[in-house]
């Protein structure tokens, strides 16, 4: 594997910038997870003060559909980003150590599809 020409300090700089951006993405995702249920509950239909719990209306249903449809994709992107960052860092470490085979293995492992376990689904 003679085609490698890596500048580890530059890789570290890029990984640091990507990690900072990924933290912002993770915080935004956590914010959506926390606020979506309360937003759906607050967006009920019009009901009187003494009519019991507020029924689910079209806005709440749309928010729930959004959460169901995009929740998996958001978690996938977060895991894929983390795997890519960790794989690039590991491959660079192995490159610095002179172990190009392990560097290639780390790079290959980072490309694997992440496994996503959605809350409330799958194993009990």
XYZ file of C-alpha atoms in Angstrom:
124
model
C 0.000 0.000 0.000
C 2.392 2.698 -1.221
C -0.284 5.207 -2.254
C -0.743 6.753 1.199
C 0.498 10.295 1.755
C -1.074 11.654 4.934
C -0.261 14.760 6.932
C -1.452 13.720 10.412
C -1.540 17.258 11.805
C -3.825 18.376 8.986
C -6.028 15.326 9.470
C -6.268 16.207 13.165
C -7.300 19.770 12.300
C -10.034 18.597 9.954
C -11.276 15.977 12.419
C -11.459 18.640 15.128
C -13.598 20.899 12.923
C -15.877 18.029 11.918
C -16.233 16.931 15.559
C -17.277 20.463 16.534
C -19.876 20.527 13.754
C -21.081 17.043 14.738
C -21.564 18.186 18.337
C -23.852 20.939 17.093
C -25.786 18.429 15.024
C -26.115 16.096 18.015
C -27.372 18.922 20.250
C -29.936 19.908 17.637
C -31.107 16.296 17.364
C -31.393 15.980 21.132
C -33.392 19.207 21.208
C -35.823 17.876 18.635
C -36.198 14.611 20.575
C -36.982 16.492 23.774
C -39.314 19.127 22.358
C -41.220 17.212 19.675
C -43.500 15.326 22.098
C -44.392 18.469 24.062
C -44.932 20.413 20.843
C -47.293 17.708 19.614
C -49.177 17.735 22.920
C -49.433 21.540 22.884
C -50.745 21.513 19.316
C -53.974 19.675 20.190
C -57.365 20.685 18.927
C -59.516 23.347 20.530
C -61.318 22.099 23.596
C -62.888 23.637 26.635
C -61.279 23.931 30.020
C -63.417 21.157 31.501
C -63.565 18.802 28.532
C -60.830 16.452 29.739
C -57.526 15.824 28.024
C -56.872 17.656 24.796
C -57.492 15.349 21.837
C -54.817 14.842 19.180
C -55.273 17.151 16.228
C -53.782 17.287 12.727
C -50.671 19.250 13.781
C -49.839 16.747 16.519
C -50.383 13.884 14.083
C -48.092 15.546 11.528
C -45.372 16.053 14.154
C -45.632 12.410 15.179
C -45.387 11.320 11.543
C -42.326 13.538 11.089
C -40.680 12.011 14.164
C -41.427 8.477 13.008
C -40.230 9.093 9.453
C -37.047 11.040 10.166
C -35.972 9.693 13.569
C -34.168 6.704 12.069
C -32.404 8.854 9.475
C -31.221 11.371 12.062
C -29.763 8.622 14.255
C -28.180 7.018 11.178
C -26.442 10.269 10.230
C -25.144 10.728 13.773
C -23.759 7.174 13.942
C -22.287 7.368 10.448
C -20.551 10.624 11.347
C -19.124 9.177 14.566
C -17.938 6.035 12.758
C -16.275 8.136 10.061
C -14.498 10.366 12.578
C -13.299 7.443 14.665
C -12.206 5.466 11.598
C -10.236 8.359 10.136
C -8.546 9.001 13.476
C -7.686 5.311 13.941
C -6.400 4.946 10.368
C -4.205 8.021 10.841
C -2.813 6.660 14.136
C -1.925 3.374 12.452
C -0.361 5.259 9.537
C 1.836 7.217 11.961
C 2.827 3.942 13.650
C 3.822 2.616 10.228
C 1.213 -0.141 10.167
C -0.423 0.483 6.820
C -2.375 -2.782 6.902
C -4.078 -1.841 10.190
C -4.619 1.675 8.831
C -6.407 0.229 5.801
C -8.454 -2.082 8.060
C -9.519 0.865 10.257
C -10.491 2.849 7.180
C -12.499 -0.089 5.795
C -14.256 -0.672 9.147
C -15.365 2.989 9.243
C -17.234 2.469 5.971
C -19.479 -0.270 7.387
C -23.184 0.444 7.693
C -24.101 1.470 11.239
C -26.707 -0.629 13.024
C -29.598 1.484 14.277
C -31.781 0.376 17.203
C -34.702 2.763 17.499
C -36.146 3.293 20.977
C -39.218 1.149 21.558
C -38.496 -1.172 18.640
C -36.619 -4.416 18.239
C -35.387 -6.254 21.331
C -37.520 -6.296 24.429
